[in-house]
């Protein structure tokens, strides 16, 4: 009988070991399944987000090309008031631009939908480099607009006259929160003002720079996310 307690203890120990092993196996299997499900859901979300954002940016590229070819804007006889009126029409029609401007080739602002910095020479920035190199600048320049003091995405195109000679540049500015709306739309995230948001979402560029964040507004266009690597 003296062996009975030892035998019982042995069975209990073996059972505990087997239970621990089984629990560990099940735990890691469940963790692996959950990780796979989360990864698949994230990849699916990214796919639809990139598709929506790609279509949105392509539409804006089409917009800036069309605006640059507008008969009033491309006319050398049009006054600054007439160009401004036409730019306001496009801004109101498309509803996604915070402002539109027309510059001459010396980077002097001739017209602007908000009437900002008229007659002033603009600094040489990325979208000017693109346009002067013969390209349409499409979302390659993302920064805080000096006139508006908000993060914006720039689109810019040269404006040619009837002979095909460049006479100016038209510039469109899209607030980066419009990109976040693309994410919200694709992910169907419901967000209410002044309430805690369901998810923390960041949008970064190809270099890891934080372009938009729904929880870190102060870091936009300033911080590089450590997770980028």
mmCIF file of C-alpha atoms in Angstrom:
data_model
loop_
_atom_site.group_PDB
_atom_site.id
_atom_site.type_symbol
_atom_site.label_atom_id
_atom_site.label_comp_id
_atom_site.label_asym_id
_atom_site.label_seq_id
_atom_site.Cartn_x
_atom_site.Cartn_y
_atom_site.Cartn_z
ATOM 1 C CA UNK A 1 0.000 0.000 0.000
ATOM 2 C CA UNK A 2 2.942 2.306 0.563
ATOM 3 C CA UNK A 3 3.468 2.399 -3.196
ATOM 4 C CA UNK A 4 -0.054 3.696 -3.835
ATOM 5 C CA UNK A 5 0.632 7.355 -2.926
ATOM 6 C CA UNK A 6 3.814 7.331 -4.980
ATOM 7 C CA UNK A 7 2.038 5.722 -7.909
ATOM 8 C CA UNK A 8 -0.787 8.245 -7.637
ATOM 9 C CA UNK A 9 1.717 11.104 -7.513
ATOM 10 C CA UNK A 10 3.482 9.646 -10.545
ATOM 11 C CA UNK A 11 0.238 9.449 -12.550
ATOM 12 C CA UNK A 12 -0.675 12.981 -11.498
ATOM 13 C CA UNK A 13 2.763 14.236 -12.565
ATOM 14 C CA UNK A 14 2.574 12.433 -15.888
ATOM 15 C CA UNK A 15 -0.968 13.749 -16.419
ATOM 16 C CA UNK A 16 0.137 17.276 -15.567
ATOM 17 C CA UNK A 17 3.052 17.032 -18.002
ATOM 18 C CA UNK A 18 0.818 15.678 -20.757
ATOM 19 C CA UNK A 19 -1.764 18.395 -20.047
ATOM 20 C CA UNK A 20 0.937 21.083 -20.124
ATOM 21 C CA UNK A 21 2.304 19.751 -23.414
ATOM 22 C CA UNK A 22 -1.173 19.555 -24.934
ATOM 23 C CA UNK A 23 -1.992 23.053 -23.700
ATOM 24 C CA UNK A 24 1.246 24.422 -25.185
ATOM 25 C CA UNK A 25 0.572 22.738 -28.528
ATOM 26 C CA UNK A 26 -3.015 23.988 -28.640
ATOM 27 C CA UNK A 27 -1.926 27.486 -27.547
ATOM 28 C CA UNK A 28 0.617 27.837 -30.321
ATOM 29 C CA UNK A 29 -1.731 26.315 -32.886
ATOM 30 C CA UNK A 30 -4.467 28.770 -31.929
ATOM 31 C CA UNK A 31 -1.961 31.642 -31.940
ATOM 32 C CA UNK A 32 -0.785 30.605 -35.390
ATOM 33 C CA UNK A 33 -4.360 30.415 -36.674
ATOM 34 C CA UNK A 34 -5.159 33.845 -35.204
ATOM 35 C CA UNK A 35 -1.990 35.329 -36.682
ATOM 36 C CA UNK A 36 -2.877 33.882 -40.070
ATOM 37 C CA UNK A 37 -6.411 35.275 -39.862
ATOM 38 C CA UNK A 38 -5.174 38.727 -38.808
ATOM 39 C CA UNK A 39 -2.576 38.747 -41.578
ATOM 40 C CA UNK A 40 -5.163 37.727 -44.183
ATOM 41 C CA UNK A 41 -7.597 40.382 -42.956
ATOM 42 C CA UNK A 42 -4.881 43.053 -43.020
ATOM 43 C CA UNK A 43 -3.716 42.058 -46.501
ATOM 44 C CA UNK A 44 -7.306 42.124 -47.709
ATOM 45 C CA UNK A 45 -7.819 45.574 -46.205
ATOM 46 C CA UNK A 46 -4.600 46.876 -47.750
ATOM 47 C CA UNK A 47 -5.635 45.531 -51.153
ATOM 48 C CA UNK A 48 -8.968 47.346 -51.122
ATOM 49 C CA UNK A 49 -7.423 50.472 -49.591
ATOM 50 C CA UNK A 50 -4.708 50.674 -52.242
ATOM 51 C CA UNK A 51 -7.272 50.034 -54.968
ATOM 52 C CA UNK A 52 -9.500 52.852 -53.683
ATOM 53 C CA UNK A 53 -6.566 55.211 -53.172
ATOM 54 C CA UNK A 54 -5.123 54.370 -56.582
ATOM 55 C CA UNK A 55 -8.405 55.167 -58.300
ATOM 56 C CA UNK A 56 -8.752 58.381 -56.289
ATOM 57 C CA UNK A 57 -5.260 59.595 -57.205
ATOM 58 C CA UNK A 58 -5.713 58.614 -60.849
ATOM 59 C CA UNK A 59 -8.903 60.679 -60.974
ATOM 60 C CA UNK A 60 -7.019 63.644 -59.519
ATOM 61 C CA UNK A 61 -4.308 63.192 -62.159
ATOM 62 C CA UNK A 62 -7.007 63.314 -64.829
ATOM 63 C CA UNK A 63 -8.451 66.419 -63.154
ATOM 64 C CA UNK A 64 -5.210 68.402 -63.205
ATOM 65 C CA UNK A 65 -4.585 67.520 -66.845
ATOM 66 C CA UNK A 66 -8.087 68.636 -67.801
ATOM 67 C CA UNK A 67 -7.865 71.851 -65.771
ATOM 68 C CA UNK A 68 -4.548 72.691 -67.451
ATOM 69 C CA UNK A 69 -6.226 72.361 -70.853
ATOM 70 C CA UNK A 70 -9.249 74.479 -69.969
ATOM 71 C CA UNK A 71 -9.874 77.128 -72.624
ATOM 72 C CA UNK A 72 -9.888 79.995 -70.136
ATOM 73 C CA UNK A 73 -6.907 78.911 -68.057
ATOM 74 C CA UNK A 74 -4.792 78.152 -71.141
ATOM 75 C CA UNK A 75 -5.711 81.432 -72.828
ATOM 76 C CA UNK A 76 -3.015 84.108 -72.800
ATOM 77 C CA UNK A 77 -5.763 86.715 -73.057
ATOM 78 C CA UNK A 78 -7.592 85.646 -69.887
ATOM 79 C CA UNK A 79 -7.412 88.028 -66.936
ATOM 80 C CA UNK A 80 -6.449 86.992 -63.416
ATOM 81 C CA UNK A 81 -10.091 87.457 -62.382
ATOM 82 C CA UNK A 82 -11.313 85.178 -65.170
ATOM 83 C CA UNK A 83 -8.754 82.497 -64.279
ATOM 84 C CA UNK A 84 -9.698 82.750 -60.608
ATOM 85 C CA UNK A 85 -13.366 82.368 -61.436
ATOM 86 C CA UNK A 86 -12.613 79.278 -63.497
ATOM 87 C CA UNK A 87 -10.460 77.747 -60.758
ATOM 88 C CA UNK A 88 -13.246 78.332 -58.229
ATOM 89 C CA UNK A 89 -15.616 76.522 -60.586
ATOM 90 C CA UNK A 90 -13.336 73.459 -60.641
ATOM 91 C CA UNK A 91 -12.821 73.561 -56.868
ATOM 92 C CA UNK A 92 -16.564 73.665 -56.233
ATOM 93 C CA UNK A 93 -17.283 71.028 -58.848
ATOM 94 C CA UNK A 94 -14.798 68.396 -57.643
ATOM 95 C CA UNK A 95 -15.142 69.181 -53.907
ATOM 96 C CA UNK A 96 -11.923 67.405 -52.923
ATOM 97 C CA UNK A 97 -9.474 70.285 -53.373
ATOM 98 C CA UNK A 98 -8.795 72.729 -50.602
ATOM 99 C CA UNK A 99 -7.429 75.248 -53.129
ATOM 100 C CA UNK A 100 -6.307 75.702 -56.743
ATOM 101 C CA UNK A 101 -3.725 78.178 -58.031
ATOM 102 C CA UNK A 102 -2.296 79.446 -61.286
ATOM 103 C CA UNK A 103 1.341 80.562 -61.541
ATOM 104 C CA UNK A 104 3.362 82.046 -64.364
ATOM 105 C CA UNK A 105 6.647 80.419 -65.329
ATOM 106 C CA UNK A 106 8.541 82.667 -62.904
ATOM 107 C CA UNK A 107 6.609 81.009 -60.072
ATOM 108 C CA UNK A 108 4.577 84.180 -59.459
ATOM 109 C CA UNK A 109 1.069 83.384 -58.207
ATOM 110 C CA UNK A 110 -1.405 84.983 -60.606
ATOM 111 C CA UNK A 111 -4.674 83.485 -59.347
ATOM 112 C CA UNK A 112 -5.830 81.467 -56.369
ATOM 113 C CA UNK A 113 -9.222 80.210 -55.241
ATOM 114 C CA UNK A 114 -8.569 81.488 -51.709
ATOM 115 C CA UNK A 115 -6.911 84.719 -52.859
ATOM 116 C CA UNK A 116 -3.741 83.865 -50.940
ATOM 117 C CA UNK A 117 -0.265 85.203 -51.731
ATOM 118 C CA UNK A 118 -1.259 86.758 -55.046
ATOM 119 C CA UNK A 119 1.728 88.375 -56.767
ATOM 120 C CA UNK A 120 4.278 86.555 -54.637
ATOM 121 C CA UNK A 121 6.969 84.265 -56.000
ATOM 122 C CA UNK A 122 6.708 80.695 -54.790
ATOM 123 C CA UNK A 123 9.757 78.831 -53.566
ATOM 124 C CA UNK A 124 11.270 76.028 -55.609
ATOM 125 C CA UNK A 125 9.653 72.861 -54.245
ATOM 126 C CA UNK A 126 9.211 69.303 -55.448
ATOM 127 C CA UNK A 127 6.206 69.848 -57.701
ATOM 128 C CA UNK A 128 7.983 72.746 -59.446
ATOM 129 C CA UNK A 129 10.960 70.489 -60.107
ATOM 130 C CA UNK A 130 8.613 67.891 -61.630
ATOM 131 C CA UNK A 131 6.813 70.394 -63.853
ATOM 132 C CA UNK A 132 9.989 72.130 -65.028
ATOM 133 C CA UNK A 133 11.335 68.686 -65.921
ATOM 134 C CA UNK A 134 8.359 68.223 -68.255
ATOM 135 C CA UNK A 135 6.319 65.984 -65.963
ATOM 136 C CA UNK A 136 2.878 66.205 -64.407
ATOM 137 C CA UNK A 137 3.484 66.212 -60.662
ATOM 138 C CA UNK A 138 1.083 63.676 -59.180
ATOM 139 C CA UNK A 139 1.236 63.259 -55.396
ATOM 140 C CA UNK A 140 5.033 63.288 -55.350
ATOM 141 C CA UNK A 141 5.007 66.373 -53.116
ATOM 142 C CA UNK A 142 3.330 65.904 -49.723
ATOM 143 C CA UNK A 143 3.963 68.491 -47.010
ATOM 144 C CA UNK A 144 2.422 71.232 -44.909
ATOM 145 C CA UNK A 145 1.194 73.978 -47.227
ATOM 146 C CA UNK A 146 2.780 77.257 -46.242
ATOM 147 C CA UNK A 147 -0.376 79.172 -47.210
ATOM 148 C CA UNK A 148 -2.872 76.902 -45.460
ATOM 149 C CA UNK A 149 -0.780 75.414 -42.637
ATOM 150 C CA UNK A 150 -2.262 71.950 -43.126
ATOM 151 C CA UNK A 151 -0.763 68.768 -44.625
ATOM 152 C CA UNK A 152 -1.630 68.534 -48.315
ATOM 153 C CA UNK A 153 -0.931 66.400 -51.364
ATOM 154 C CA UNK A 154 0.080 68.427 -54.423
ATOM 155 C CA UNK A 155 -0.840 67.933 -58.057
ATOM 156 C CA UNK A 156 0.624 70.289 -60.677
ATOM 157 C CA UNK A 157 0.747 70.543 -64.449
ATOM 158 C CA UNK A 158 2.145 72.935 -66.996
ATOM 159 C CA UNK A 159 -0.427 75.000 -68.892
ATOM 160 C CA UNK A 160 0.216 75.250 -72.635
ATOM 161 C CA UNK A 161 -1.264 77.710 -75.091
ATOM 162 C CA UNK A 162 -2.721 76.790 -78.498
ATOM 163 C CA UNK A 163 0.766 76.527 -79.972
ATOM 164 C CA UNK A 164 1.823 74.076 -77.265
ATOM 165 C CA UNK A 165 4.103 76.559 -75.514
ATOM 166 C CA UNK A 166 4.046 76.571 -71.714
ATOM 167 C CA UNK A 167 2.599 79.785 -70.298
ATOM 168 C CA UNK A 168 2.067 78.825 -66.671
ATOM 169 C CA UNK A 169 1.430 76.131 -64.101
ATOM 170 C CA UNK A 170 -1.791 75.084 -62.394
ATOM 171 C CA UNK A 171 -1.533 73.609 -58.890
ATOM 172 C CA UNK A 172 -4.127 71.639 -56.910
ATOM 173 C CA UNK A 173 -3.957 70.891 -53.193
ATOM 174 C CA UNK A 174 -5.719 67.958 -51.543
ATOM 175 C CA UNK A 175 -5.772 67.735 -47.720
ATOM 176 C CA UNK A 176 -4.289 64.455 -46.511
ATOM 177 C CA UNK A 177 -7.441 63.672 -44.546
ATOM 178 C CA UNK A 178 -9.015 62.881 -47.923
ATOM 179 C CA UNK A 179 -6.611 59.929 -48.091
ATOM 180 C CA UNK A 180 -7.815 58.804 -44.683
ATOM 181 C CA UNK A 181 -11.369 58.887 -46.011
ATOM 182 C CA UNK A 182 -10.213 56.360 -48.607
ATOM 183 C CA UNK A 183 -9.034 54.122 -45.765
ATOM 184 C CA UNK A 184 -12.262 54.592 -43.833
ATOM 185 C CA UNK A 185 -14.306 53.800 -46.905
ATOM 186 C CA UNK A 186 -12.425 50.625 -47.737
ATOM 187 C CA UNK A 187 -12.282 49.404 -44.151
ATOM 188 C CA UNK A 188 -15.829 50.604 -43.323
ATOM 189 C CA UNK A 189 -14.634 52.130 -40.092
ATOM 190 C CA UNK A 190 -17.251 54.087 -38.215
ATOM 191 C CA UNK A 191 -15.760 57.085 -36.483
ATOM 192 C CA UNK A 192 -17.684 59.612 -34.396
ATOM 193 C CA UNK A 193 -16.389 63.043 -33.550
ATOM 194 C CA UNK A 194 -14.895 63.588 -30.100
ATOM 195 C CA UNK A 195 -15.211 59.914 -29.229
ATOM 196 C CA UNK A 196 -12.535 57.270 -28.971
ATOM 197 C CA UNK A 197 -11.808 55.830 -32.392
ATOM 198 C CA UNK A 198 -12.114 52.110 -32.938
ATOM 199 C CA UNK A 199 -8.733 51.699 -34.560
ATOM 200 C CA UNK A 200 -5.457 53.570 -34.792
ATOM 201 C CA UNK A 201 -4.584 53.987 -38.458
ATOM 202 C CA UNK A 202 -1.455 55.518 -39.996
ATOM 203 C CA UNK A 203 -0.721 56.270 -43.638
ATOM 204 C CA UNK A 204 2.950 56.458 -44.553
ATOM 205 C CA UNK A 205 4.813 57.081 -47.789
ATOM 206 C CA UNK A 206 7.447 54.861 -49.375
ATOM 207 C CA UNK A 207 10.107 56.255 -47.022
ATOM 208 C CA UNK A 208 8.129 55.575 -43.845
ATOM 209 C CA UNK A 209 7.165 59.230 -43.293
ATOM 210 C CA UNK A 210 3.842 59.613 -41.491
ATOM 211 C CA UNK A 211 1.496 61.282 -43.986
ATOM 212 C CA UNK A 212 -1.714 60.932 -42.017
ATOM 213 C CA UNK A 213 -2.735 59.554 -38.630
ATOM 214 C CA UNK A 214 -6.083 59.434 -36.884
ATOM 215 C CA UNK A 215 -4.392 59.351 -33.466
ATOM 216 C CA UNK A 216 -1.095 61.247 -33.902
ATOM 217 C CA UNK A 217 -1.927 64.514 -35.635
ATOM 218 C CA UNK A 218 1.176 66.263 -34.277
ATOM 219 C CA UNK A 219 3.459 63.687 -35.878
ATOM 220 C CA UNK A 220 2.121 64.065 -39.420
ATOM 221 C CA UNK A 221 4.870 64.912 -41.931
ATOM 222 C CA UNK A 222 7.356 64.952 -39.050
ATOM 223 C CA UNK A 223 7.802 61.393 -37.792
ATOM 224 C CA UNK A 224 9.051 58.193 -39.388
ATOM 225 C CA UNK A 225 7.355 55.111 -37.985
ATOM 226 C CA UNK A 226 9.732 52.678 -36.234
ATOM 227 C CA UNK A 227 7.697 49.745 -37.634
ATOM 228 C CA UNK A 228 8.568 50.721 -41.222
ATOM 229 C CA UNK A 229 11.660 48.503 -41.326
#
